């Protein structure tokens, strides 16, 4: 099993102290958390993309480029790239460049995104978000697989024998499809033989398990080998200590602060008490053994081989946050790595040097995949 630390770069008051850090300090905290993740042995670090309050993650290529210069081993993820809002040609140029700067350590998780404010900012209608996401992704795929592209997309100007440079170092960059509730993103992932990343954060297990079952069903429908389907899953929170009661006691102020913030925003909480949150959500809070057992319980339903934890302290003290992540790598990760397999594809960085070109997508279709390539 592989483990990611992910941040959406929330810029809001601390749920316990009520203090909000200056923007510059918040970005420096993200950098420090990425370096800590690499130091402790995490396999990936992800940065989200949002274009509205309370997030300051509007430019993940810039943040990840900076992290690429400061790290050497850890894979860098977007979480998620909101292709429904972006010009796919411009986004392609950014991420192809970043892939070189990161020495082939880039993975993309794409999705339509959510939030009314960012839709209005980019003049994107609710009813066409999924179509924009699919169209942008399909053009994105062609740009890194073909030397010249001619296309007449609906949501951006036509391309005629367009050459877009640079080509990414990886041929191709791996793309995951982020999914919270929608079958559209799940079907898109299955159609092209791409891995799926389930949000698995807001609700109890079953809605996410149902979508993952649908993904595997559509995967087979499109002609892919069942064993090659790959699923990642998020967590609603993480905090572990040697004794479970210490973890509960330490985490209670964090939970109560977040609950108060939700109520202030008029959001009805899905999990009204900490005990309910620990029991029914995907949060991993307790002793190492309790965390291991819960991940196994989810794995039985999801079959996931990648798991993300929150990169941010999020109300915990820096000392609590570091100690908890250290405990994860010393006592929890080794057991899960032993018990749960890795994804069936290479994880190591691409070695520098000439990279063979992949044939254009149209040259190697397979049955039922609408011109997609096998993963």
mmCIF file of C-alpha atoms in Angstrom:
data_model
loop_
_atom_site.group_PDB
_atom_site.id
_atom_site.type_symbol
_atom_site.label_atom_id
_atom_site.label_comp_id
_atom_site.label_asym_id
_atom_site.label_seq_id
_atom_site.Cartn_x
_atom_site.Cartn_y
_atom_site.Cartn_z
ATOM 1 C CA UNK A 1 0.000 0.000 0.000
ATOM 2 C CA UNK A 2 1.130 3.548 -0.775
ATOM 3 C CA UNK A 3 0.484 6.599 1.404
ATOM 4 C CA UNK A 4 -0.035 10.236 0.462
ATOM 5 C CA UNK A 5 -0.218 13.390 2.558
ATOM 6 C CA UNK A 6 -2.603 15.917 0.985
ATOM 7 C CA UNK A 7 -3.460 19.558 1.643
ATOM 8 C CA UNK A 8 -6.212 21.745 0.172
ATOM 9 C CA UNK A 9 -4.382 24.736 1.734
ATOM 10 C CA UNK A 10 -7.313 25.849 3.827
ATOM 11 C CA UNK A 11 -6.691 29.389 5.088
ATOM 12 C CA UNK A 12 -9.054 29.784 8.025
ATOM 13 C CA UNK A 13 -8.774 30.377 11.768
ATOM 14 C CA UNK A 14 -7.327 27.499 13.753
ATOM 15 C CA UNK A 15 -10.323 25.454 14.985
ATOM 16 C CA UNK A 16 -8.918 25.386 18.527
ATOM 17 C CA UNK A 17 -7.148 28.728 19.033
ATOM 18 C CA UNK A 18 -9.159 30.851 16.611
ATOM 19 C CA UNK A 19 -5.948 32.410 15.269
ATOM 20 C CA UNK A 20 -5.520 32.735 11.492
ATOM 21 C CA UNK A 21 -1.964 32.712 10.185
ATOM 22 C CA UNK A 22 -0.792 35.254 7.599
ATOM 23 C CA UNK A 23 -0.921 33.988 4.025
ATOM 24 C CA UNK A 24 2.858 33.828 3.663
ATOM 25 C CA UNK A 25 3.175 31.792 6.860
ATOM 26 C CA UNK A 26 0.439 29.408 5.705
ATOM 27 C CA UNK A 27 2.349 28.709 2.484
ATOM 28 C CA UNK A 28 5.547 28.168 4.463
ATOM 29 C CA UNK A 29 3.621 25.648 6.581
ATOM 30 C CA UNK A 30 2.643 23.745 3.424
ATOM 31 C CA UNK A 31 6.305 23.600 2.391
ATOM 32 C CA UNK A 32 7.341 22.367 5.831
ATOM 33 C CA UNK A 33 4.662 19.657 5.755
ATOM 34 C CA UNK A 34 5.821 18.447 2.337
ATOM 35 C CA UNK A 35 9.406 18.205 3.556
ATOM 36 C CA UNK A 36 8.214 16.365 6.668
ATOM 37 C CA UNK A 37 6.243 13.911 4.525
ATOM 38 C CA UNK A 38 9.330 13.114 2.466
ATOM 39 C CA UNK A 39 11.504 12.862 5.579
ATOM 40 C CA UNK A 40 9.111 10.394 7.225
ATOM 41 C CA UNK A 41 8.786 8.179 4.164
ATOM 42 C CA UNK A 42 5.400 9.058 2.672
ATOM 43 C CA UNK A 43 5.059 8.041 -0.960
ATOM 44 C CA UNK A 44 3.332 11.187 -2.224
ATOM 45 C CA UNK A 45 2.353 14.749 -1.363
ATOM 46 C CA UNK A 46 -0.729 16.334 -2.895
ATOM 47 C CA UNK A 47 -1.922 19.928 -3.305
ATOM 48 C CA UNK A 48 -5.563 20.686 -4.056
ATOM 49 C CA UNK A 49 -7.020 23.285 -6.382
ATOM 50 C CA UNK A 50 -9.793 25.601 -5.228
ATOM 51 C CA UNK A 51 -10.693 29.104 -6.363
ATOM 52 C CA UNK A 52 -12.772 30.363 -3.443
ATOM 53 C CA UNK A 53 -12.657 30.959 0.287
ATOM 54 C CA UNK A 54 -11.367 29.590 2.611
ATOM 55 C CA UNK A 55 -8.728 28.083 0.298
ATOM 56 C CA UNK A 56 -5.541 29.592 -1.124
ATOM 57 C CA UNK A 57 -4.783 26.651 -3.410
ATOM 58 C CA UNK A 58 -5.659 28.433 -6.653
ATOM 59 C CA UNK A 59 -2.262 27.733 -8.268
ATOM 60 C CA UNK A 60 -1.088 24.160 -7.606
ATOM 61 C CA UNK A 61 1.465 24.149 -10.486
ATOM 62 C CA UNK A 62 3.325 26.997 -8.773
ATOM 63 C CA UNK A 63 3.257 25.350 -5.342
ATOM 64 C CA UNK A 64 4.249 21.943 -6.699
ATOM 65 C CA UNK A 65 7.070 23.428 -8.778
ATOM 66 C CA UNK A 66 8.510 24.934 -5.617
ATOM 67 C CA UNK A 67 8.167 21.597 -3.834
ATOM 68 C CA UNK A 68 9.807 19.824 -6.771
ATOM 69 C CA UNK A 69 12.924 21.929 -6.208
ATOM 70 C CA UNK A 70 13.027 21.110 -2.497
ATOM 71 C CA UNK A 71 12.332 17.367 -2.631
ATOM 72 C CA UNK A 72 13.940 14.463 -4.468
ATOM 73 C CA UNK A 73 11.971 11.266 -3.884
ATOM 74 C CA UNK A 74 8.336 11.855 -2.999
ATOM 75 C CA UNK A 75 5.759 11.866 -5.827
ATOM 76 C CA UNK A 76 3.827 15.096 -6.298
ATOM 77 C CA UNK A 77 0.060 15.009 -6.801
ATOM 78 C CA UNK A 78 -2.669 17.438 -7.710
ATOM 79 C CA UNK A 79 -5.769 16.893 -5.604
ATOM 80 C CA UNK A 80 -7.640 17.716 -7.735
ATOM 81 C CA UNK A 81 -6.901 19.539 -10.990
ATOM 82 C CA UNK A 82 -10.234 21.167 -11.836
ATOM 83 C CA UNK A 83 -10.255 20.587 -15.582
ATOM 84 C CA UNK A 84 -13.866 21.752 -15.889
ATOM 85 C CA UNK A 85 -12.659 25.290 -15.073
ATOM 86 C CA UNK A 86 -9.388 25.362 -17.028
ATOM 87 C CA UNK A 87 -8.270 25.724 -20.612
ATOM 88 C CA UNK A 88 -6.866 22.218 -21.187
ATOM 89 C CA UNK A 89 -4.104 23.500 -23.478
ATOM 90 C CA UNK A 90 -2.792 25.930 -20.863
ATOM 91 C CA UNK A 91 -3.147 23.368 -18.093
ATOM 92 C CA UNK A 92 -1.271 20.834 -20.206
ATOM 93 C CA UNK A 93 1.631 23.265 -20.727
ATOM 94 C CA UNK A 94 1.860 23.933 -16.985
ATOM 95 C CA UNK A 95 1.874 20.289 -15.959
ATOM 96 C CA UNK A 96 4.132 19.061 -18.766
ATOM 97 C CA UNK A 97 6.691 21.659 -17.653
ATOM 98 C CA UNK A 98 6.237 20.686 -14.013
ATOM 99 C CA UNK A 99 6.791 17.021 -14.833
ATOM 100 C CA UNK A 100 10.281 17.877 -16.140
ATOM 101 C CA UNK A 101 11.083 20.054 -13.132
ATOM 102 C CA UNK A 102 10.000 17.186 -10.861
ATOM 103 C CA UNK A 103 12.086 14.585 -12.746
ATOM 104 C CA UNK A 104 9.005 12.570 -13.654
ATOM 105 C CA UNK A 105 7.469 12.537 -10.174
ATOM 106 C CA UNK A 106 4.109 14.076 -11.116
ATOM 107 C CA UNK A 107 0.692 12.410 -10.836
ATOM 108 C CA UNK A 108 -2.536 14.247 -11.625
ATOM 109 C CA UNK A 109 -5.846 13.679 -9.890
ATOM 110 C CA UNK A 110 -8.473 15.413 -12.005
ATOM 111 C CA UNK A 111 -12.070 16.324 -11.283
ATOM 112 C CA UNK A 112 -14.779 18.809 -12.076
ATOM 113 C CA UNK A 113 -14.316 20.631 -8.759
ATOM 114 C CA UNK A 114 -17.148 22.050 -6.705
ATOM 115 C CA UNK A 115 -18.253 25.347 -5.251
ATOM 116 C CA UNK A 116 -20.522 28.061 -6.600
ATOM 117 C CA UNK A 117 -18.015 30.905 -6.274
ATOM 118 C CA UNK A 118 -15.358 29.274 -8.457
ATOM 119 C CA UNK A 119 -17.931 28.313 -11.101
ATOM 120 C CA UNK A 120 -19.045 31.936 -11.259
ATOM 121 C CA UNK A 121 -15.423 33.132 -11.370
ATOM 122 C CA UNK A 122 -14.788 31.084 -14.504
ATOM 123 C CA UNK A 123 -18.294 31.475 -15.981
ATOM 124 C CA UNK A 124 -18.952 27.753 -15.909
ATOM 125 C CA UNK A 125 -22.570 26.577 -15.738
ATOM 126 C CA UNK A 126 -23.514 23.806 -13.336
ATOM 127 C CA UNK A 127 -25.205 21.774 -16.061
ATOM 128 C CA UNK A 128 -22.118 21.529 -18.277
ATOM 129 C CA UNK A 129 -19.382 20.928 -15.682
ATOM 130 C CA UNK A 130 -19.152 17.200 -16.358
ATOM 131 C CA UNK A 131 -19.063 17.704 -20.119
ATOM 132 C CA UNK A 132 -16.295 20.290 -19.703
ATOM 133 C CA UNK A 133 -14.334 17.933 -17.483
ATOM 134 C CA UNK A 134 -14.582 15.034 -19.954
ATOM 135 C CA UNK A 135 -13.825 17.177 -23.009
ATOM 136 C CA UNK A 136 -10.818 18.810 -21.360
ATOM 137 C CA UNK A 137 -9.439 15.470 -20.248
ATOM 138 C CA UNK A 138 -9.829 13.890 -23.671
ATOM 139 C CA UNK A 139 -8.002 16.830 -25.287
ATOM 140 C CA UNK A 140 -5.376 16.682 -22.532
ATOM 141 C CA UNK A 141 -4.693 13.023 -23.376
ATOM 142 C CA UNK A 142 -4.260 13.752 -27.060
ATOM 143 C CA UNK A 143 -1.858 16.643 -26.474
ATOM 144 C CA UNK A 144 0.757 14.466 -24.782
ATOM 145 C CA UNK A 145 0.272 11.474 -27.073
ATOM 146 C CA UNK A 146 0.221 13.142 -30.508
ATOM 147 C CA UNK A 147 2.685 15.465 -32.219
ATOM 148 C CA UNK A 148 -0.023 17.556 -33.856
ATOM 149 C CA UNK A 149 -3.631 17.837 -32.762
ATOM 150 C CA UNK A 150 -6.669 18.878 -34.750
ATOM 151 C CA UNK A 151 -9.852 19.140 -32.691
ATOM 152 C CA UNK A 152 -13.110 21.081 -32.534
ATOM 153 C CA UNK A 153 -14.000 21.119 -28.849
ATOM 154 C CA UNK A 154 -17.207 22.672 -27.600
ATOM 155 C CA UNK A 155 -15.773 24.703 -24.740
ATOM 156 C CA UNK A 156 -12.599 26.206 -26.204
ATOM 157 C CA UNK A 157 -11.414 27.395 -29.660
ATOM 158 C CA UNK A 158 -10.653 24.760 -32.291
ATOM 159 C CA UNK A 159 -7.140 23.417 -32.833
ATOM 160 C CA UNK A 160 -5.684 22.798 -36.299
ATOM 161 C CA UNK A 161 -2.458 20.811 -36.500
ATOM 162 C CA UNK A 162 -1.566 22.358 -33.143
ATOM 163 C CA UNK A 163 1.840 21.630 -31.627
ATOM 164 C CA UNK A 164 2.003 22.152 -27.867
ATOM 165 C CA UNK A 165 5.309 22.076 -26.023
ATOM 166 C CA UNK A 166 6.986 20.767 -24.017
ATOM 167 C CA UNK A 167 5.920 17.160 -24.024
ATOM 168 C CA UNK A 168 5.996 15.788 -20.444
ATOM 169 C CA UNK A 169 8.927 13.706 -19.286
ATOM 170 C CA UNK A 170 6.619 10.804 -18.462
ATOM 171 C CA UNK A 171 4.943 9.241 -21.461
ATOM 172 C CA UNK A 172 2.280 9.565 -20.324
ATOM 173 C CA UNK A 173 1.752 11.296 -16.996
ATOM 174 C CA UNK A 174 -0.465 9.095 -14.829
ATOM 175 C CA UNK A 175 -3.934 10.532 -14.283
ATOM 176 C CA UNK A 176 -6.314 9.553 -11.475
ATOM 177 C CA UNK A 177 -9.957 10.565 -11.521
ATOM 178 C CA UNK A 178 -11.191 12.088 -8.290
ATOM 179 C CA UNK A 179 -14.728 11.081 -7.360
ATOM 180 C CA UNK A 180 -16.974 12.006 -4.466
ATOM 181 C CA UNK A 181 -20.524 11.277 -5.546
ATOM 182 C CA UNK A 182 -20.720 11.197 -9.342
ATOM 183 C CA UNK A 183 -20.873 8.293 -11.740
ATOM 184 C CA UNK A 184 -19.661 10.551 -14.569
ATOM 185 C CA UNK A 185 -16.117 10.742 -13.249
ATOM 186 C CA UNK A 186 -16.133 7.041 -12.395
ATOM 187 C CA UNK A 187 -17.198 6.102 -15.922
ATOM 188 C CA UNK A 188 -14.567 8.395 -17.452
ATOM 189 C CA UNK A 189 -11.840 6.693 -15.401
ATOM 190 C CA UNK A 190 -13.028 3.222 -16.352
ATOM 191 C CA UNK A 191 -13.391 4.115 -20.031
ATOM 192 C CA UNK A 192 -9.746 5.125 -20.372
ATOM 193 C CA UNK A 193 -8.271 2.538 -18.036
ATOM 194 C CA UNK A 194 -7.238 5.108 -15.416
ATOM 195 C CA UNK A 195 -7.073 4.743 -11.628
ATOM 196 C CA UNK A 196 -9.848 6.125 -9.434
ATOM 197 C CA UNK A 197 -9.382 8.188 -6.264
ATOM 198 C CA UNK A 198 -12.415 8.153 -3.985
ATOM 199 C CA UNK A 199 -12.818 11.244 -1.806
ATOM 200 C CA UNK A 200 -14.179 9.108 1.052
ATOM 201 C CA UNK A 201 -14.328 12.104 3.387
ATOM 202 C CA UNK A 202 -17.798 13.567 3.900
ATOM 203 C CA UNK A 203 -20.114 10.567 4.251
ATOM 204 C CA UNK A 204 -20.132 7.079 5.771
ATOM 205 C CA UNK A 205 -18.627 4.238 3.801
ATOM 206 C CA UNK A 206 -21.487 2.961 1.648
ATOM 207 C CA UNK A 207 -21.912 5.735 -0.982
ATOM 208 C CA UNK A 208 -18.207 5.525 -1.776
ATOM 209 C CA UNK A 209 -18.248 1.723 -1.814
ATOM 210 C CA UNK A 210 -21.140 1.800 -4.296
ATOM 211 C CA UNK A 211 -19.227 4.105 -6.653
ATOM 212 C CA UNK A 212 -16.151 1.903 -6.470
ATOM 213 C CA UNK A 213 -18.248 -1.144 -7.312
ATOM 214 C CA UNK A 214 -19.609 0.781 -10.291
ATOM 215 C CA UNK A 215 -16.063 1.679 -11.368
ATOM 216 C CA UNK A 216 -15.004 -1.958 -11.369
ATOM 217 C CA UNK A 217 -18.142 -2.948 -13.298
ATOM 218 C CA UNK A 218 -17.549 -0.274 -15.957
ATOM 219 C CA UNK A 219 -13.850 -1.179 -16.064
ATOM 220 C CA UNK A 220 -14.748 -4.691 -17.198
ATOM 221 C CA UNK A 221 -17.413 -3.316 -19.552
ATOM 222 C CA UNK A 222 -14.742 -1.305 -21.389
ATOM 223 C CA UNK A 223 -12.578 -4.373 -21.881
ATOM 224 C CA UNK A 224 -9.867 -3.904 -19.265
ATOM 225 C CA UNK A 225 -8.270 -6.659 -17.218
ATOM 226 C CA UNK A 226 -10.023 -6.650 -13.781
ATOM 227 C CA UNK A 227 -6.788 -7.020 -11.823
ATOM 228 C CA UNK A 228 -5.480 -3.750 -13.311
ATOM 229 C CA UNK A 229 -8.219 -1.571 -11.774
ATOM 230 C CA UNK A 230 -6.665 0.709 -9.140
ATOM 231 C CA UNK A 231 -8.427 2.607 -6.366
ATOM 232 C CA UNK A 232 -7.142 5.193 -3.910
ATOM 233 C CA UNK A 233 -9.163 6.530 -0.981
ATOM 234 C CA UNK A 234 -9.091 9.535 1.306
ATOM 235 C CA UNK A 235 -9.631 9.837 5.030
ATOM 236 C CA UNK A 236 -11.702 12.347 6.978
ATOM 237 C CA UNK A 237 -8.947 12.858 9.548
ATOM 238 C CA UNK A 238 -5.998 11.173 11.191
ATOM 239 C CA UNK A 239 -4.512 11.256 14.670
ATOM 240 C CA UNK A 240 -2.864 8.354 16.478
ATOM 241 C CA UNK A 241 -1.212 7.972 19.876
ATOM 242 C CA UNK A 242 0.019 4.930 21.751
ATOM 243 C CA UNK A 243 -3.138 4.914 23.890
ATOM 244 C CA UNK A 244 -6.516 5.288 22.191
ATOM 245 C CA UNK A 245 -8.000 7.431 24.943
ATOM 246 C CA UNK A 246 -5.175 9.951 24.630
ATOM 247 C CA UNK A 247 -5.939 10.253 20.912
ATOM 248 C CA UNK A 248 -9.633 10.874 21.626
ATOM 249 C CA UNK A 249 -8.879 13.438 24.334
ATOM 250 C CA UNK A 250 -6.362 15.320 22.178
ATOM 251 C CA UNK A 251 -8.603 15.322 19.108
ATOM 252 C CA UNK A 252 -11.832 16.399 20.837
ATOM 253 C CA UNK A 253 -11.068 20.169 20.789
ATOM 254 C CA UNK A 254 -10.205 19.904 17.087
ATOM 255 C CA UNK A 255 -13.482 18.178 16.279
ATOM 256 C CA UNK A 256 -15.543 20.562 18.364
ATOM 257 C CA UNK A 257 -13.887 23.576 16.733
ATOM 258 C CA UNK A 258 -14.661 22.234 13.269
ATOM 259 C CA UNK A 259 -18.224 21.443 14.299
ATOM 260 C CA UNK A 260 -18.718 25.007 15.494
ATOM 261 C CA UNK A 261 -17.312 26.342 12.203
ATOM 262 C CA UNK A 262 -19.719 24.151 10.208
ATOM 263 C CA UNK A 263 -22.668 25.391 12.238
ATOM 264 C CA UNK A 264 -21.502 28.980 11.737
ATOM 265 C CA UNK A 265 -21.649 28.365 7.979
ATOM 266 C CA UNK A 266 -25.089 26.823 8.280
ATOM 267 C CA UNK A 267 -23.853 23.330 7.377
ATOM 268 C CA UNK A 268 -25.644 20.440 9.040
ATOM 269 C CA UNK A 269 -22.931 18.046 10.294
ATOM 270 C CA UNK A 270 -23.038 14.479 9.034
ATOM 271 C CA UNK A 271 -21.349 13.238 12.213
ATOM 272 C CA UNK A 272 -22.696 15.236 15.197
ATOM 273 C CA UNK A 273 -20.358 13.832 17.877
ATOM 274 C CA UNK A 274 -16.711 12.852 17.993
ATOM 275 C CA UNK A 275 -17.666 9.301 18.912
ATOM 276 C CA UNK A 276 -19.910 9.086 15.843
ATOM 277 C CA UNK A 277 -17.162 10.615 13.696
ATOM 278 C CA UNK A 278 -14.634 8.032 14.879
ATOM 279 C CA UNK A 279 -17.076 5.144 14.452
ATOM 280 C CA UNK A 280 -18.842 5.880 11.149
ATOM 281 C CA UNK A 281 -16.555 8.173 9.161
ATOM 282 C CA UNK A 282 -13.292 7.292 7.455
ATOM 283 C CA UNK A 283 -11.336 9.191 10.139
ATOM 284 C CA UNK A 284 -8.409 7.240 11.609
ATOM 285 C CA UNK A 285 -8.278 8.291 15.250
ATOM 286 C CA UNK A 286 -7.032 6.055 18.039
ATOM 287 C CA UNK A 287 -4.185 3.653 18.738
ATOM 288 C CA UNK A 288 -2.028 2.196 15.935
ATOM 289 C CA UNK A 289 -3.906 -1.108 16.150
ATOM 290 C CA UNK A 290 -7.282 0.628 15.870
ATOM 291 C CA UNK A 291 -6.085 2.548 12.813
ATOM 292 C CA UNK A 292 -4.787 -0.632 11.173
ATOM 293 C CA UNK A 293 -8.062 -2.459 11.801
ATOM 294 C CA UNK A 294 -10.116 0.386 10.366
ATOM 295 C CA UNK A 295 -8.018 0.641 7.197
ATOM 296 C CA UNK A 296 -8.465 -3.099 6.740
ATOM 297 C CA UNK A 297 -12.223 -2.730 7.217
ATOM 298 C CA UNK A 298 -12.358 -0.135 4.449
ATOM 299 C CA UNK A 299 -10.020 -2.152 2.248
ATOM 300 C CA UNK A 300 -12.418 -5.105 2.412
ATOM 301 C CA UNK A 301 -15.065 -2.896 0.779
ATOM 302 C CA UNK A 302 -12.919 -0.713 -1.494
ATOM 303 C CA UNK A 303 -9.942 -2.868 -2.443
ATOM 304 C CA UNK A 304 -7.875 0.334 -2.414
ATOM 305 C CA UNK A 305 -4.089 0.269 -2.587
ATOM 306 C CA UNK A 306 -3.391 3.983 -1.991
ATOM 307 C CA UNK A 307 -4.490 5.963 1.070
ATOM 308 C CA UNK A 308 -4.253 9.671 1.804
ATOM 309 C CA UNK A 309 -3.903 11.399 5.147
ATOM 310 C CA UNK A 310 -4.236 15.106 5.857
ATOM 311 C CA UNK A 311 -0.895 16.874 5.577
ATOM 312 C CA UNK A 312 -1.947 19.761 7.851
ATOM 313 C CA UNK A 313 -2.051 19.880 11.637
ATOM 314 C CA UNK A 314 -5.566 21.342 11.366
ATOM 315 C CA UNK A 315 -5.917 22.298 15.027
ATOM 316 C CA UNK A 316 -3.398 19.886 16.504
ATOM 317 C CA UNK A 317 -0.170 21.357 17.804
ATOM 318 C CA UNK A 318 2.894 21.006 15.598
ATOM 319 C CA UNK A 319 4.341 18.538 18.115
ATOM 320 C CA UNK A 320 1.168 16.415 18.121
ATOM 321 C CA UNK A 321 0.999 16.478 14.342
ATOM 322 C CA UNK A 322 4.615 15.411 13.852
ATOM 323 C CA UNK A 323 4.441 12.721 16.547
ATOM 324 C CA UNK A 324 1.275 11.279 15.020
ATOM 325 C CA UNK A 325 2.693 11.134 11.486
ATOM 326 C CA UNK A 326 5.917 9.627 12.849
ATOM 327 C CA UNK A 327 3.879 6.962 14.653
ATOM 328 C CA UNK A 328 2.024 6.236 11.427
ATOM 329 C CA UNK A 329 5.270 5.509 9.600
ATOM 330 C CA UNK A 330 6.861 3.526 12.437
ATOM 331 C CA UNK A 331 3.920 1.381 13.625
ATOM 332 C CA UNK A 332 1.062 1.573 11.129
ATOM 333 C CA UNK A 333 2.448 1.879 7.602
ATOM 334 C CA UNK A 334 4.757 -1.179 7.809
ATOM 335 C CA UNK A 335 1.823 -3.427 8.726
ATOM 336 C CA UNK A 336 -0.424 -2.036 6.000
ATOM 337 C CA UNK A 337 2.384 -2.242 3.429
ATOM 338 C CA UNK A 338 2.825 -5.906 4.349
ATOM 339 C CA UNK A 339 -0.885 -6.755 4.305
ATOM 340 C CA UNK A 340 -2.166 -4.695 1.352
ATOM 341 C CA UNK A 341 -0.512 -4.764 -2.089
ATOM 342 C CA UNK A 342 0.838 -1.753 -3.973
ATOM 343 C CA UNK A 343 -0.785 -0.506 -7.175
ATOM 344 C CA UNK A 344 0.290 -2.596 -10.197
ATOM 345 C CA UNK A 345 2.395 0.113 -11.814
ATOM 346 C CA UNK A 346 5.819 1.695 -11.215
ATOM 347 C CA UNK A 347 6.036 4.356 -8.516
ATOM 348 C CA UNK A 348 9.678 5.399 -8.727
ATOM 349 C CA UNK A 349 10.685 8.665 -10.458
ATOM 350 C CA UNK A 350 11.379 8.539 -14.171
ATOM 351 C CA UNK A 351 15.131 8.496 -14.804
ATOM 352 C CA UNK A 352 16.525 11.487 -16.635
ATOM 353 C CA UNK A 353 17.488 10.986 -20.252
ATOM 354 C CA UNK A 354 15.774 10.308 -23.589
ATOM 355 C CA UNK A 355 12.228 9.024 -23.269
ATOM 356 C CA UNK A 356 10.684 6.950 -26.070
ATOM 357 C CA UNK A 357 7.587 8.420 -27.634
ATOM 358 C CA UNK A 358 4.269 6.622 -27.273
ATOM 359 C CA UNK A 359 2.259 5.956 -30.414
ATOM 360 C CA UNK A 360 -0.739 8.221 -30.986
ATOM 361 C CA UNK A 361 -3.834 7.033 -29.192
ATOM 362 C CA UNK A 362 -5.657 6.337 -32.426
ATOM 363 C CA UNK A 363 -2.990 3.799 -33.411
ATOM 364 C CA UNK A 364 -3.770 1.315 -30.658
ATOM 365 C CA UNK A 365 -7.442 1.159 -29.715
ATOM 366 C CA UNK A 366 -8.845 -1.822 -27.868
ATOM 367 C CA UNK A 367 -12.319 -3.229 -27.879
ATOM 368 C CA UNK A 368 -14.945 -1.171 -26.097
ATOM 369 C CA UNK A 369 -12.647 1.563 -24.839
ATOM 370 C CA UNK A 370 -13.592 4.211 -27.389
ATOM 371 C CA UNK A 371 -10.049 4.647 -28.616
ATOM 372 C CA UNK A 372 -8.428 4.594 -25.156
ATOM 373 C CA UNK A 373 -5.149 2.890 -24.357
ATOM 374 C CA UNK A 374 -4.696 0.126 -21.895
ATOM 375 C CA UNK A 375 -3.079 1.406 -18.691
#
